[in-house]
Amino acid sequence: MTTQEAAAGRGAAGLADDAFDALLAEVTDWTVGPGEEWAETIEAGDGYVPEELWTELKTRGYLSLAAPAELGGRGLTFVQWMRLMEVFSRSHASIRMIVHVVNGTWRAMNPYADDVQREKFVRPSIAGDIKVAFTLTEPGNGTGADITSTVRRDGDTYYLTGAKHLITFGVRCDYWLLFARLEGSTGKDGTVALLVDRNAPGVEVVDTSKTMGVHGTDHAELYFTDTPVPAAARLGQEGEGLDVALGGFLTPSRISVAMSCVGLAERAQELAVGYALKRVTFGKPLAARQAISFMIAENEADIQAARAVVLEAASRWQDGGERDTAMSSIAKMTAVDMLTRVTDKALQIHGGLGYWQTQKIERVYRDARAQRFEEGTNEIQKTVVARDVFARAARAQSAEG
């Protein structure tokens, strides 16, 4: 295991079984109690998560669960963290989004931060004292070496010009963890990672938070025109921008999104089962109808199969196992497809009533659509997996020949 891999959270000792079981029970109780009350508040409100919810998550330590103890976190193993993510994901999608992002962004920063940056950015982010928004995606490009936002350096200052969009917490953050390229460069080697102050001059922030689902999570389009950024706010070296963005962050984040699919599917199944047991038609509960019971059985098998794949991917990443990157994509594409099938059947079991916002399944159904593009669409995941399959086959043929 490299130093950077360790800094991104691999190899953590984790909590003892009894301590973890107590934490899991606590999170479960919070999710079905206060978490559900917060869900109702968010949906009934103006479309934004109240700052009081952020404060409560911070106070309870839920924003620092995944980080190592030496940085102020709980030091969970990655598999332990995924089991908690499964529970959080049964709650409101914005609650899941907050704990997912905050418990993951430090993985990108910490391996490349110097001591000063660790104290200024990494620790405060883990503690929940500042909000850092991951800022990679652009309106006219993908999310890799084709980024076109540029910086030019003049002395100890970079000047940033470009645009970003679909930036989660991009409106209410304190810093954007932003990826750009040196002016005139092409490809991966010209990229840089910068922590850009939310109040820096030359920035236009457009709130794009009105979405189909995941109400309460703010999103932004960002436009930069010669925005000054101190060179001291650069993570890593020039040319390491994509290493910061993708190296210790993307693989575990894809697994986390996959587990969020499992948790949300479990919630959909719970709602469908509850409705099937109480809804009576022609003198019988829906649960007694073979068509309904078959849908419930199919959902259960689907959920358990996906959960096993996600936990396998989490274990491989945690232990630095072979093909961990490909397995993260396998987990993501498997869990996303599963969630689509499960929520569709769960809504169908509710009949016409499920279409109304008075039913919790309606929100679950809307929220489930977001995971299909988080951390890359399934089309991207299939590309990653196919590349891995062909590469392994080519190596095997070469060894034989």
PDB file of N, CA and C in Angstrom, residues 1-64:
ATOM      1  N   MET A   1       0.845  -1.196   0.000  1.00  0.00           N
ATOM      2  CA  MET A   1       0.000   0.000   0.000  1.00  0.00           C
ATOM      3  C   MET A   1       0.881   1.247   0.000  1.00  0.00           C
ATOM      4  N   THR A   2       0.618   2.179  -0.927  1.00  0.00           N
ATOM      5  CA  THR A   2       1.412   3.391  -1.000  1.00  0.00           C
ATOM      6  C   THR A   2       1.019   4.365   0.096  1.00  0.00           C
ATOM      7  N   THR A   3       1.867   5.367   0.298  1.00  0.00           N
ATOM      8  CA  THR A   3       1.565   6.403   1.281  1.00  0.00           C
ATOM      9  C   THR A   3       0.280   7.133   0.917  1.00  0.00           C
ATOM     10  N   GLN A   4       0.083   7.410  -0.374  1.00  0.00           N
ATOM     11  CA  GLN A   4      -1.121   8.117  -0.806  1.00  0.00           C
ATOM     12  C   GLN A   4      -2.365   7.273  -0.603  1.00  0.00           C
ATOM     13  N   GLU A   5      -2.259   5.960  -0.833  1.00  0.00           N
ATOM     14  CA  GLU A   5      -3.408   5.087  -0.601  1.00  0.00           C
ATOM     15  C   GLU A   5      -3.777   5.075   0.879  1.00  0.00           C
ATOM     16  N   ALA A   6      -2.778   5.011   1.738  1.00  0.00           N
ATOM     17  CA  ALA A   6      -3.041   5.044   3.180  1.00  0.00           C
ATOM     18  C   ALA A   6      -3.688   6.362   3.581  1.00  0.00           C
ATOM     19  N   ALA A   7      -3.219   7.466   2.988  1.00  0.00           N
ATOM     20  CA  ALA A   7      -3.765   8.778   3.312  1.00  0.00           C
ATOM     21  C   ALA A   7      -5.202   8.929   2.839  1.00  0.00           C
ATOM     22  N   ALA A   8      -5.597   8.111   1.842  1.00  0.00           N
ATOM     23  CA  ALA A   8      -6.973   8.151   1.348  1.00  0.00           C
ATOM     24  C   ALA A   8      -7.897   7.239   2.146  1.00  0.00           C
ATOM     25  N   GLY A   9      -7.351   6.564   3.156  1.00  0.00           N
ATOM     26  CA  GLY A   9      -8.217   5.836   4.073  1.00  0.00           C
ATOM     27  C   GLY A   9      -8.198   4.335   3.951  1.00  0.00           C
ATOM     28  N   ARG A  10      -7.320   3.770   3.134  1.00  0.00           N
ATOM     29  CA  ARG A  10      -7.225   2.306   3.081  1.00  0.00           C
ATOM     30  C   ARG A  10      -6.480   1.802   4.315  1.00  0.00           C
ATOM     31  N   GLY A  11      -6.832   0.609   4.741  1.00  0.00           N
ATOM     32  CA  GLY A  11      -6.081  -0.031   5.814  1.00  0.00           C
ATOM     33  C   GLY A  11      -6.407   0.452   7.206  1.00  0.00           C
ATOM     34  N   ALA A  12      -7.520   1.190   7.395  1.00  0.00           N
ATOM     35  CA  ALA A  12      -7.896   1.650   8.727  1.00  0.00           C
ATOM     36  C   ALA A  12      -8.249   0.464   9.612  1.00  0.00           C
ATOM     37  N   ALA A  13      -7.901   0.561  10.893  1.00  0.00           N
ATOM     38  CA  ALA A  13      -8.145  -0.540  11.824  1.00  0.00           C
ATOM     39  C   ALA A  13      -9.626  -0.722  12.109  1.00  0.00           C
ATOM     40  N   GLY A  14     -10.368   0.371  12.127  1.00  0.00           N
ATOM     41  CA  GLY A  14     -11.798   0.290  12.358  1.00  0.00           C
ATOM     42  C   GLY A  14     -12.175   0.144  13.815  1.00  0.00           C
ATOM     43  N   LEU A  15     -13.485   0.135  14.054  1.00  0.00           N
ATOM     44  CA  LEU A  15     -14.014  -0.040  15.403  1.00  0.00           C
ATOM     45  C   LEU A  15     -14.130  -1.521  15.737  1.00  0.00           C
ATOM     46  N   ALA A  16     -14.006  -1.837  17.017  1.00  0.00           N
ATOM     47  CA  ALA A  16     -14.283  -3.198  17.470  1.00  0.00           C
ATOM     48  C   ALA A  16     -15.747  -3.521  17.193  1.00  0.00           C
ATOM     49  N   ASP A  17     -16.050  -4.818  17.086  1.00  0.00           N
ATOM     50  CA  ASP A  17     -17.391  -5.241  16.678  1.00  0.00           C
ATOM     51  C   ASP A  17     -18.479  -4.660  17.577  1.00  0.00           C
ATOM     52  N   ASP A  18     -18.280  -4.696  18.890  1.00  0.00           N
ATOM     53  CA  ASP A  18     -19.330  -4.214  19.787  1.00  0.00           C
ATOM     54  C   ASP A  18     -19.526  -2.704  19.663  1.00  0.00           C
ATOM     55  N   ALA A  19     -18.414  -1.970  19.489  1.00  0.00           N
ATOM     56  CA  ALA A  19     -18.513  -0.520  19.325  1.00  0.00           C
ATOM     57  C   ALA A  19     -19.196  -0.175  18.003  1.00  0.00           C
ATOM     58  N   PHE A  20     -18.863  -0.921  16.960  1.00  0.00           N
ATOM     59  CA  PHE A  20     -19.505  -0.661  15.668  1.00  0.00           C
ATOM     60  C   PHE A  20     -20.983  -1.012  15.714  1.00  0.00           C
ATOM     61  N   ASP A  21     -21.344  -2.114  16.341  1.00  0.00           N
ATOM     62  CA  ASP A  21     -22.754  -2.497  16.442  1.00  0.00           C
ATOM     63  C   ASP A  21     -23.563  -1.415  17.156  1.00  0.00           C
ATOM     64  N   ALA A  22     -22.960  -0.819  18.195  1.00  0.00           N
ATOM     65  CA  ALA A  22     -23.643   0.256  18.923  1.00  0.00           C
ATOM     66  C   ALA A  22     -23.825   1.478  18.027  1.00  0.00           C
ATOM     67  N   LEU A  23     -22.802   1.803  17.237  1.00  0.00           N
ATOM     68  CA  LEU A  23     -22.887   2.941  16.327  1.00  0.00           C
ATOM     69  C   LEU A  23     -23.924   2.683  15.246  1.00  0.00           C
ATOM     70  N   LEU A  24     -23.950   1.468  14.713  1.00  0.00           N
ATOM     71  CA  LEU A  24     -24.924   1.115  13.685  1.00  0.00           C
ATOM     72  C   LEU A  24     -26.352   1.246  14.220  1.00  0.00           C
ATOM     73  N   ALA A  25     -26.558   0.790  15.442  1.00  0.00           N
ATOM     74  CA  ALA A  25     -27.881   0.911  16.061  1.00  0.00           C
ATOM     75  C   ALA A  25     -28.262   2.370  16.269  1.00  0.00           C
ATOM     76  N   GLU A  26     -27.288   3.182  16.680  1.00  0.00           N
ATOM     77  CA  GLU A  26     -27.548   4.617  16.887  1.00  0.00           C
ATOM     78  C   GLU A  26     -27.955   5.289  15.584  1.00  0.00           C
ATOM     79  N   VAL A  27     -27.201   5.029  14.508  1.00  0.00           N
ATOM     80  CA  VAL A  27     -27.511   5.637  13.209  1.00  0.00           C
ATOM     81  C   VAL A  27     -28.874   5.166  12.710  1.00  0.00           C
ATOM     82  N   THR A  28     -29.172   3.897  12.906  1.00  0.00           N
ATOM     83  CA  THR A  28     -30.468   3.367  12.481  1.00  0.00           C
ATOM     84  C   THR A  28     -31.599   4.058  13.218  1.00  0.00           C
ATOM     85  N   ASP A  29     -31.453   4.214  14.522  1.00  0.00           N
ATOM     86  CA  ASP A  29     -32.488   4.884  15.313  1.00  0.00           C
ATOM     87  C   ASP A  29     -32.656   6.331  14.872  1.00  0.00           C
ATOM     88  N   TRP A  30     -31.554   7.012  14.602  1.00  0.00           N
ATOM     89  CA  TRP A  30     -31.638   8.411  14.167  1.00  0.00           C
ATOM     90  C   TRP A  30     -32.324   8.505  12.806  1.00  0.00           C
ATOM     91  N   THR A  31     -32.007   7.576  11.915  1.00  0.00           N
ATOM     92  CA  THR A  31     -32.556   7.626  10.563  1.00  0.00           C
ATOM     93  C   THR A  31     -34.069   7.463  10.557  1.00  0.00           C
ATOM     94  N   VAL A  32     -34.585   6.519  11.333  1.00  0.00           N
ATOM     95  CA  VAL A  32     -36.031   6.278  11.337  1.00  0.00           C
ATOM     96  C   VAL A  32     -36.770   7.259  12.240  1.00  0.00           C
ATOM     97  N   GLY A  33     -36.043   7.983  13.098  1.00  0.00           N
ATOM     98  CA  GLY A  33     -36.656   8.956  13.993  1.00  0.00           C
ATOM     99  C   GLY A  33     -36.440  10.373  13.508  1.00  0.00           C
ATOM    100  N   PRO A  34     -35.435  11.075  14.062  1.00  0.00           N
ATOM    101  CA  PRO A  34     -35.175  12.457  13.638  1.00  0.00           C
ATOM    102  C   PRO A  34     -34.920  12.597  12.133  1.00  0.00           C
ATOM    103  N   GLY A  35     -34.255  11.601  11.544  1.00  0.00           N
ATOM    104  CA  GLY A  35     -33.978  11.687  10.110  1.00  0.00           C
ATOM    105  C   GLY A  35     -35.244  11.761   9.280  1.00  0.00           C
ATOM    106  N   GLU A  36     -36.257  10.985   9.670  1.00  0.00           N
ATOM    107  CA  GLU A  36     -37.526  11.008   8.938  1.00  0.00           C
ATOM    108  C   GLU A  36     -38.261  12.324   9.169  1.00  0.00           C
ATOM    109  N   GLU A  37     -38.124  12.879  10.355  1.00  0.00           N
ATOM    110  CA  GLU A  37     -38.725  14.192  10.615  1.00  0.00           C
ATOM    111  C   GLU A  37     -38.055  15.268   9.759  1.00  0.00           C
ATOM    112  N   TRP A  38     -36.736  15.186   9.623  1.00  0.00           N
ATOM    113  CA  TRP A  38     -36.020  16.131   8.765  1.00  0.00           C
ATOM    114  C   TRP A  38     -36.460  15.970   7.309  1.00  0.00           C
ATOM    115  N   ALA A  39     -36.720  14.731   6.890  1.00  0.00           N
ATOM    116  CA  ALA A  39     -37.167  14.494   5.520  1.00  0.00           C
ATOM    117  C   ALA A  39     -38.462  15.242   5.239  1.00  0.00           C
ATOM    118  N   GLU A  40     -39.380  15.174   6.165  1.00  0.00           N
ATOM    119  CA  GLU A  40     -40.652  15.872   5.998  1.00  0.00           C
ATOM    120  C   GLU A  40     -40.442  17.392   5.979  1.00  0.00           C
ATOM    121  N   THR A  41     -39.517  17.876   6.805  1.00  0.00           N
ATOM    122  CA  THR A  41     -39.227  19.312   6.834  1.00  0.00           C
ATOM    123  C   THR A  41     -38.650  19.776   5.507  1.00  0.00           C
ATOM    124  N   ILE A  42     -37.731  19.013   4.961  1.00  0.00           N
ATOM    125  CA  ILE A  42     -37.103  19.382   3.689  1.00  0.00           C
ATOM    126  C   ILE A  42     -38.126  19.417   2.567  1.00  0.00           C
ATOM    127  N   GLU A  43     -38.965  18.373   2.482  1.00  0.00           N
ATOM    128  CA  GLU A  43     -39.929  18.295   1.399  1.00  0.00           C
ATOM    129  C   GLU A  43     -40.993  19.387   1.508  1.00  0.00           C
ATOM    130  N   ALA A  44     -41.316  19.779   2.731  1.00  0.00           N
ATOM    131  CA  ALA A  44     -42.346  20.807   2.926  1.00  0.00           C
ATOM    132  C   ALA A  44     -41.796  22.218   2.819  1.00  0.00           C
ATOM    133  N   GLY A  45     -40.467  22.347   2.793  1.00  0.00           N
ATOM    134  CA  GLY A  45     -39.842  23.663   2.834  1.00  0.00           C
ATOM    135  C   GLY A  45     -39.617  24.274   1.470  1.00  0.00           C
ATOM    136  N   ASP A  46     -38.582  25.120   1.399  1.00  0.00           N
ATOM    137  CA  ASP A  46     -38.310  25.875   0.178  1.00  0.00           C
ATOM    138  C   ASP A  46     -37.317  25.186  -0.741  1.00  0.00           C
ATOM    139  N   GLY A  47     -37.067  23.899  -0.489  1.00  0.00           N
ATOM    140  CA  GLY A  47     -36.181  23.156  -1.367  1.00  0.00           C
ATOM    141  C   GLY A  47     -34.736  23.151  -0.938  1.00  0.00           C
ATOM    142  N   TYR A  48     -34.438  23.612   0.276  1.00  0.00           N
ATOM    143  CA  TYR A  48     -33.064  23.637   0.752  1.00  0.00           C
ATOM    144  C   TYR A  48     -32.957  22.963   2.117  1.00  0.00           C
ATOM    145  N   VAL A  49     -31.862  22.281   2.334  1.00  0.00           N
ATOM    146  CA  VAL A  49     -31.612  21.680   3.639  1.00  0.00           C
ATOM    147  C   VAL A  49     -31.364  22.799   4.645  1.00  0.00           C
ATOM    148  N   PRO A  50     -32.103  22.828   5.735  1.00  0.00           N
ATOM    149  CA  PRO A  50     -31.844  23.862   6.753  1.00  0.00           C
ATOM    150  C   PRO A  50     -30.436  23.717   7.324  1.00  0.00           C
ATOM    151  N   GLU A  51     -29.825  24.839   7.624  1.00  0.00           N
ATOM    152  CA  GLU A  51     -28.483  24.803   8.202  1.00  0.00           C
ATOM    153  C   GLU A  51     -28.484  24.051   9.528  1.00  0.00           C
ATOM    154  N   GLU A  52     -29.619  24.040  10.214  1.00  0.00           N
ATOM    155  CA  GLU A  52     -29.713  23.312  11.486  1.00  0.00           C
ATOM    156  C   GLU A  52     -29.490  21.819  11.302  1.00  0.00           C
ATOM    157  N   LEU A  53     -29.860  21.276  10.141  1.00  0.00           N
ATOM    158  CA  LEU A  53     -29.606  19.853   9.887  1.00  0.00           C
ATOM    159  C   LEU A  53     -28.113  19.600   9.738  1.00  0.00           C
ATOM    160  N   TRP A  54     -27.421  20.466   8.998  1.00  0.00           N
ATOM    161  CA  TRP A  54     -25.962  20.346   8.906  1.00  0.00           C
ATOM    162  C   TRP A  54     -25.345  20.362  10.306  1.00  0.00           C
ATOM    163  N   THR A  55     -25.825  21.269  11.140  1.00  0.00           N
ATOM    164  CA  THR A  55     -25.293  21.385  12.503  1.00  0.00           C
ATOM    165  C   THR A  55     -25.550  20.113  13.303  1.00  0.00           C
ATOM    166  N   GLU A  56     -26.740  19.556  13.158  1.00  0.00           N
ATOM    167  CA  GLU A  56     -27.051  18.326  13.894  1.00  0.00           C
ATOM    168  C   GLU A  56     -26.167  17.163  13.430  1.00  0.00           C
ATOM    169  N   LEU A  57     -25.979  17.022  12.131  1.00  0.00           N
ATOM    170  CA  LEU A  57     -25.118  15.960  11.610  1.00  0.00           C
ATOM    171  C   LEU A  57     -23.682  16.138  12.099  1.00  0.00           C
ATOM    172  N   LYS A  58     -23.226  17.381  12.128  1.00  0.00           N
ATOM    173  CA  LYS A  58     -21.884  17.671  12.636  1.00  0.00           C
ATOM    174  C   LYS A  58     -21.784  17.331  14.119  1.00  0.00           C
ATOM    175  N   THR A  59     -22.746  17.782  14.911  1.00  0.00           N
ATOM    176  CA  THR A  59     -22.715  17.569  16.359  1.00  0.00           C
ATOM    177  C   THR A  59     -22.737  16.090  16.711  1.00  0.00           C
ATOM    178  N   ARG A  60     -23.487  15.317  15.956  1.00  0.00           N
ATOM    179  CA  ARG A  60     -23.572  13.881  16.210  1.00  0.00           C
ATOM    180  C   ARG A  60     -22.355  13.119  15.688  1.00  0.00           C
ATOM    181  N   GLY A  61     -21.470  13.821  14.980  1.00  0.00           N
ATOM    182  CA  GLY A  61     -20.261  13.178  14.465  1.00  0.00           C
ATOM    183  C   GLY A  61     -20.456  12.424  13.170  1.00  0.00           C
ATOM    184  N   TYR A  62     -21.601  12.647  12.509  1.00  0.00           N
ATOM    185  CA  TYR A  62     -21.900  11.877  11.306  1.00  0.00           C
ATOM    186  C   TYR A  62     -21.178  12.397  10.063  1.00  0.00           C
ATOM    187  N   LEU A  63     -20.528  13.554  10.165  1.00  0.00           N
ATOM    188  CA  LEU A  63     -19.761  14.083   9.039  1.00  0.00           C
ATOM    189  C   LEU A  63     -18.304  13.628   9.083  1.00  0.00           C
ATOM    190  N   SER A  64     -17.908  12.973  10.156  1.00  0.00           N
ATOM    191  CA  SER A  64     -16.502  12.574  10.317  1.00  0.00           C
ATOM    192  C   SER A  64     -16.357  11.083  10.607  1.00  0.00           C
TER     193      SER A  64
END
